């Protein structure tokens, strides 16, 4: 549309056209549909006049885009270019056709059968406007300048074709305007020879259907009936084709003379239009190529996709941008960005008339006013075609920038452009601070081509969305963009800030109350640009409960550990906010721009809180450059970057205080003894004085001493050199609860074992071990003020002392073994008992003096301080009377006299001497056995403590292993005697002396028993009397007629195994035989 168009015609006649007969060929009906009343644009004024411009002047000169007058028949030879496509026009259709421009001329003015004007071969006469038809009552001499331009009129003199664009008719449709080309034969042609002629005209500025182009030819002079019209070969000769009247020779004198009758005698033939040719090099079209005629409907109104082919004359497309690309040099927010525009339209843009506007440049910033345009990469000076206005100082290489919510660029065309030709230029803006997707950028144009001279409002190109650059890889650009890829060159597609994988945080200590250096490093996908419009800030959150002790004027000092060169504001300080969770934060304002892809690191000192805390979520926030599209800052969680750290221990992770070693041991489990408690501790963290640490050993209750003592001394007898750093080497002792609290004034290094010991006095009562616990307390006196307690947790019992042997003063090591399971447990006191508890006697003979020997080995030292006393019960069956001071013989410190009760109880009175545990002690006591025999007694040893009527131990006094039963305590055996006749006489009636032998078989016949013996069974004796000799030990107190002696006594004992003789028994035998088995009892 609006572009120069070369019309090619191929003509042939069946007869030669000879110069001797003035002959013309006229091509008409070359109509511009937009200039017909029925096709008027919508811009109609209130008085009904069509809104077309006529006789427009530009820069003071008439604007005549296609004037009436001579026109070349060789066309307009020029190069048409679109991208890489270019071609030359005009050209030949077929090689055998003859270029016929020299056979025709523009004028003749026939008179009397001859041309009165010579004319110029190769030219034709173009009439840009003439009255094609007329109906109505326009008055004669009515001025028509407002329709046909200067010189176009209708009056009684005649009709002039005019010299400007015509309106095509008036609003009432009373007449229409057509365009035509007239050629006069300048050189005789040959019959049946094809002649090719071309002429170039400018196309209509809007879409136009190819009209029914007609051809009319008249051979002959100007005399009536002296000429003929050339007809179609298919039309019978002499038939007139009524196609309307020619203006030629029509001179109306009155208005009524203008009637349809005067327009009824035109002879024309419809030309054969090329509907099948596909024009080359026509990519600047809606279809991207030319089309041939086909059955289709132009639903879009683009003028191309109609049923006609693009080669049909004066088929014109609707103006549009066939190329409308826009790209950028960087997607970085806040950065200077070069936007490169490539445009091409299927029309041309007119100097001082056309205006191109690019809208929707959302987010871009430049101050309102002229903005410089740079040339494209091809160096063709395309930027010079545009200005910020049609006149003034910025008419070349500028555009007009309008800032606001939706910025726009307006280009005032100050040099005619070519149709379908790429124009490339660029301009620089500042990218927005926020992320955004590519905006919808539109391009439009007003007054394209010569439309401003044709129509009051001109013709424009409606807004159309521009195509974003999807192909350029900015990472390969002259100034490469790191991390870029194809697609990132889409104009005003702005990246969001992204913290890259090396971004992270680490700390130097997870110990409570420790000095801690936090190191942060970050790397971003974009530079954080410090500009007049962008003030980037980096905020670190999640420094939970960190304590800032080194603030300078309320600001946290920062150390640049990446040699970033003054990146941090104020020479390396940042605003500090103390708090829990995200409230603990550090805000840095950058005082210089960063570089994308470069790792920056900085550190700052804090003091850890006392209490444990799990990993807080550390976040890094970037604001002011690369925000989200809604303006909100970009916050991302950052990871721990310490390669040696437990992944669960991140920055501001504070370890739980844990006593990883908490061993304890005592050295004495014995009642009433001094007891040293050995403690061995180690912590998993450094325990430092800043936290006012306290360690408490809890639960040593039921001790006999010491009393409460705020300064109980502690020591390290193990000589390890690692005495716990307790304040003053002492602790605070509370007897009632058994707690010892140490305040530390030195550091306990993590993983190092420390020792200490302290002395207590055991109670006098055996008991189980105490469930000792250890508690550690840390207190922070600054924000956040807090106290954290470890435990109390159970302590572990094991041998931790360098020397764990029992004190030999108390214990015989050879006689007792340490119970490693219980004796080491602090608070465990052995319940006293005897490991050896035996008794045995010296005599089992009735009425004999008997020595009872008791052996004891206690399991604990029996100390006088504990008020121990012992009593033996069950010594029954003696003839020993009560004795308040019974003598005993002892190897231990019992008094020589003890209290004896005939009931069988011996109460032992102790002395100040110590009875060591594990050593066997023996003592004896003398008693007299009773006369009757008796089974062994079961004596018991009972151990008492002062003030307790119930014995703390009651144990049987068993006989030592291997002891004969006769020596079981107070076992007394009944006597057994053997009596035999030593001498006798067996003669009847003989008087003789019988001597008997008495032999004790099992026990001594102790005289203390005052025993009496009866001899019986001498029943067959006729006479019986006792006449002992001087040596017999027996005395017969009674004699029985029945043949027995009774109450035979002796004043001395008859020992077992030593027979005694009973002599002097005078017996008179009877006359009967004695039975051999007569028993003497």
Short mmCIF file of N, CA, C and O in Angstrom, two decimals, residues 441-498:
data_model
loop_
_atom_site.label_atom_id
_atom_site.label_comp_id
_atom_site.label_asym_id
_atom_site.label_seq_id
_atom_site.Cartn_x
_atom_site.Cartn_y
_atom_site.Cartn_z
N UNK A 441 4.53 -5.56 24.09
CA UNK A 441 4.97 -4.31 23.47
C UNK A 441 4.30 -4.20 22.11
O UNK A 441 4.36 -5.14 21.30
N UNK A 442 3.65 -3.10 21.88
CA UNK A 442 2.92 -2.89 20.63
C UNK A 442 3.59 -1.80 19.81
O UNK A 442 4.26 -0.90 20.34
N UNK A 443 3.38 -1.90 18.52
CA UNK A 443 3.85 -0.87 17.61
C UNK A 443 2.70 -0.45 16.72
O UNK A 443 1.86 -1.28 16.33
N UNK A 444 2.61 0.82 16.44
CA UNK A 444 1.56 1.35 15.58
C UNK A 444 2.14 2.52 14.79
O UNK A 444 3.23 3.00 15.08
N UNK A 445 1.39 2.95 13.78
CA UNK A 445 1.84 4.07 12.96
C UNK A 445 0.64 4.88 12.51
O UNK A 445 -0.48 4.36 12.37
N UNK A 446 0.86 6.15 12.32
CA UNK A 446 -0.16 7.04 11.77
C UNK A 446 0.39 7.71 10.52
O UNK A 446 1.62 7.85 10.35
N UNK A 447 -0.55 8.08 9.65
CA UNK A 447 -0.19 8.81 8.41
C UNK A 447 0.86 8.05 7.61
O UNK A 447 1.86 8.61 7.15
N UNK A 448 0.62 6.76 7.45
CA UNK A 448 1.58 6.00 6.67
C UNK A 448 1.48 6.42 5.20
O UNK A 448 0.44 6.87 4.72
N UNK A 449 2.60 6.26 4.50
CA UNK A 449 2.62 6.63 3.09
C UNK A 449 2.17 8.07 2.90
O UNK A 449 2.50 8.98 3.67
N UNK A 450 1.35 8.29 1.84
CA UNK A 450 0.86 9.63 1.55
C UNK A 450 -0.56 9.84 2.06
O UNK A 450 -1.30 10.66 1.56
N UNK A 451 -0.92 9.08 3.07
CA UNK A 451 -2.32 9.11 3.52
C UNK A 451 -2.69 10.45 4.14
O UNK A 451 -3.86 10.83 4.13
N UNK A 452 -1.75 11.15 4.71
CA UNK A 452 -2.10 12.42 5.34
C UNK A 452 -2.59 13.41 4.29
O UNK A 452 -3.44 14.25 4.57
N UNK A 453 -2.06 13.31 3.04
CA UNK A 453 -2.50 14.21 1.97
C UNK A 453 -3.81 13.74 1.36
O UNK A 453 -4.45 14.50 0.61
N UNK A 454 -4.16 12.53 1.64
CA UNK A 454 -5.37 11.97 1.04
C UNK A 454 -6.56 12.07 1.96
O UNK A 454 -7.66 12.42 1.54
N UNK A 455 -6.32 11.74 3.24
CA UNK A 455 -7.43 11.70 4.19
C UNK A 455 -7.16 12.67 5.32
O UNK A 455 -6.01 12.89 5.73
N UNK A 456 -8.24 13.22 5.79
CA UNK A 456 -8.14 14.18 6.88
C UNK A 456 -7.37 13.59 8.05
O UNK A 456 -6.50 14.23 8.64
N UNK A 457 -7.70 12.35 8.40
CA UNK A 457 -7.05 11.70 9.53
C UNK A 457 -5.96 10.75 9.10
O UNK A 457 -5.42 9.99 9.91
N UNK A 458 -5.64 10.76 7.84
CA UNK A 458 -4.60 9.87 7.37
C UNK A 458 -5.01 8.40 7.49
O UNK A 458 -6.15 8.06 7.81
N UNK A 459 -4.06 7.53 7.23
CA UNK A 459 -4.24 6.09 7.39
C UNK A 459 -3.12 5.59 8.28
O UNK A 459 -1.96 5.99 8.12
N UNK A 460 -3.48 4.76 9.18
CA UNK A 460 -2.48 4.25 10.12
C UNK A 460 -2.41 2.74 10.11
O UNK A 460 -3.17 2.05 9.44
N UNK A 461 -1.46 2.26 10.88
CA UNK A 461 -1.34 0.82 11.16
C UNK A 461 -1.76 0.63 12.60
O UNK A 461 -1.19 1.25 13.52
N UNK A 462 -2.77 -0.19 12.78
CA UNK A 462 -3.29 -0.39 14.12
C UNK A 462 -2.24 -1.05 15.01
O UNK A 462 -1.33 -1.74 14.52
N UNK A 463 -2.34 -0.85 16.33
CA UNK A 463 -1.35 -1.46 17.24
C UNK A 463 -1.27 -2.96 17.04
O UNK A 463 -2.28 -3.65 16.96
N UNK A 464 -0.06 -3.44 16.96
CA UNK A 464 0.19 -4.87 16.81
C UNK A 464 1.33 -5.25 17.74
O UNK A 464 2.26 -4.47 17.96
N UNK A 465 1.23 -6.44 18.29
CA UNK A 465 2.24 -6.88 19.26
C UNK A 465 3.56 -7.16 18.56
O UNK A 465 3.61 -7.84 17.54
N UNK A 466 4.62 -6.63 19.15
CA UNK A 466 5.93 -6.85 18.58
C UNK A 466 6.44 -8.25 18.94
O UNK A 466 6.00 -8.85 19.94
N UNK A 467 7.34 -8.74 18.16
CA UNK A 467 7.93 -10.06 18.37
C UNK A 467 9.20 -9.90 19.17
O UNK A 467 10.09 -9.11 18.80
N UNK A 468 9.30 -10.65 20.26
CA UNK A 468 10.49 -10.57 21.11
C UNK A 468 11.58 -11.46 20.54
O UNK A 468 11.33 -12.49 19.91
N UNK A 469 12.80 -11.05 20.81
CA UNK A 469 13.97 -11.79 20.34
C UNK A 469 14.11 -13.07 21.16
O UNK A 469 14.45 -13.03 22.35
N UNK A 470 13.86 -14.20 20.54
CA UNK A 470 13.96 -15.49 21.19
C UNK A 470 15.23 -16.24 20.80
O UNK A 470 15.48 -17.33 21.33
N UNK A 471 16.01 -15.69 19.92
CA UNK A 471 17.14 -16.44 19.35
C UNK A 471 18.49 -16.00 19.88
O UNK A 471 19.39 -16.81 20.02
N UNK A 472 18.63 -14.74 20.15
CA UNK A 472 19.95 -14.23 20.53
C UNK A 472 20.37 -14.84 21.87
O UNK A 472 19.60 -14.84 22.84
N UNK A 473 21.58 -15.34 21.89
CA UNK A 473 22.16 -15.86 23.13
C UNK A 473 23.05 -14.78 23.71
O UNK A 473 24.15 -14.51 23.22
N UNK A 474 22.57 -14.13 24.76
CA UNK A 474 23.29 -13.00 25.32
C UNK A 474 24.61 -13.42 25.95
O UNK A 474 25.48 -12.57 26.19
N UNK A 475 24.76 -14.71 26.25
CA UNK A 475 26.04 -15.15 26.81
C UNK A 475 27.14 -15.09 25.76
O UNK A 475 28.33 -15.14 26.10
N UNK A 476 26.76 -15.00 24.48
CA UNK A 476 27.73 -14.91 23.40
C UNK A 476 27.82 -13.49 22.84
O UNK A 476 28.46 -13.26 21.82
N UNK A 477 27.16 -12.55 23.50
CA UNK A 477 27.15 -11.18 23.02
C UNK A 477 28.52 -10.54 23.23
O UNK A 477 29.35 -11.05 23.99
N UNK A 478 28.79 -9.40 22.54
CA UNK A 478 30.08 -8.71 22.75
C UNK A 478 30.33 -8.40 24.22
O UNK A 478 31.46 -8.49 24.68
N UNK A 479 29.28 -8.02 24.93
CA UNK A 479 29.36 -7.90 26.39
C UNK A 479 28.53 -9.05 26.94
O UNK A 479 27.31 -8.93 27.11
N UNK A 480 29.16 -10.18 27.19
CA UNK A 480 28.38 -11.38 27.51
C UNK A 480 27.65 -11.26 28.85
O UNK A 480 28.13 -10.64 29.79
N UNK A 481 26.48 -11.87 28.88
CA UNK A 481 25.67 -11.92 30.10
C UNK A 481 25.81 -13.33 30.67
O UNK A 481 25.38 -14.31 30.05
N UNK A 482 26.43 -13.41 31.83
CA UNK A 482 26.62 -14.71 32.45
C UNK A 482 25.28 -15.36 32.77
O UNK A 482 24.34 -14.67 33.19
N UNK A 483 25.19 -16.65 32.56
CA UNK A 483 24.01 -17.47 32.84
C UNK A 483 22.88 -17.25 31.83
O UNK A 483 21.79 -17.78 32.02
N UNK A 484 23.12 -16.44 30.80
CA UNK A 484 22.05 -16.17 29.83
C UNK A 484 21.92 -17.34 28.86
O UNK A 484 22.84 -18.15 28.68
N UNK A 485 20.75 -17.41 28.23
CA UNK A 485 20.45 -18.44 27.24
C UNK A 485 19.50 -17.83 26.24
O UNK A 485 18.91 -16.76 26.48
N UNK A 486 19.34 -18.47 25.08
CA UNK A 486 18.34 -17.96 24.14
C UNK A 486 16.99 -17.79 24.82
O UNK A 486 16.53 -18.66 25.55
N UNK A 487 16.38 -16.66 24.55
CA UNK A 487 15.12 -16.31 25.19
C UNK A 487 15.27 -15.19 26.20
O UNK A 487 14.32 -14.48 26.52
N UNK A 488 16.51 -15.02 26.70
CA UNK A 488 16.73 -13.95 27.66
C UNK A 488 16.86 -12.59 27.01
O UNK A 488 16.96 -11.57 27.70
N UNK A 489 16.90 -12.55 25.66
CA UNK A 489 16.98 -11.27 24.96
C UNK A 489 15.61 -10.68 24.70
O UNK A 489 15.50 -9.65 24.02
N UNK A 490 14.56 -11.29 25.22
CA UNK A 490 13.23 -10.71 25.06
C UNK A 490 13.20 -9.37 25.78
O UNK A 490 13.59 -9.27 26.95
N UNK A 491 12.73 -8.37 25.08
CA UNK A 491 12.83 -7.01 25.59
C UNK A 491 12.11 -6.86 26.92
O UNK A 491 10.97 -7.29 27.08
N UNK A 492 12.85 -6.26 27.86
CA UNK A 492 12.32 -5.92 29.19
C UNK A 492 11.87 -7.15 29.96
O UNK A 492 11.03 -7.05 30.86
N UNK A 493 12.41 -8.31 29.59
CA UNK A 493 12.28 -9.49 30.42
C UNK A 493 13.39 -9.40 31.45
O UNK A 493 14.57 -9.54 31.13
N UNK A 494 13.03 -9.12 32.69
CA UNK A 494 13.99 -8.77 33.73
C UNK A 494 14.12 -9.92 34.71
O UNK A 494 13.12 -10.45 35.20
N UNK A 495 15.34 -10.28 34.98
CA UNK A 495 15.59 -11.40 35.89
C UNK A 495 15.30 -11.00 37.33
O UNK A 495 15.45 -9.85 37.74
N UNK A 496 14.93 -12.02 38.06
CA UNK A 496 14.85 -11.89 39.52
C UNK A 496 16.20 -12.26 40.12
O UNK A 496 16.93 -13.09 39.60
N UNK A 497 16.51 -11.63 41.22
CA UNK A 497 17.72 -11.99 41.96
C UNK A 497 17.62 -13.44 42.40
O UNK A 497 16.59 -13.90 42.88
N UNK A 498 18.71 -14.15 42.20
CA UNK A 498 18.77 -15.54 42.64
C UNK A 498 20.11 -15.76 43.31
O UNK A 498 21.16 -15.47 42.72
#
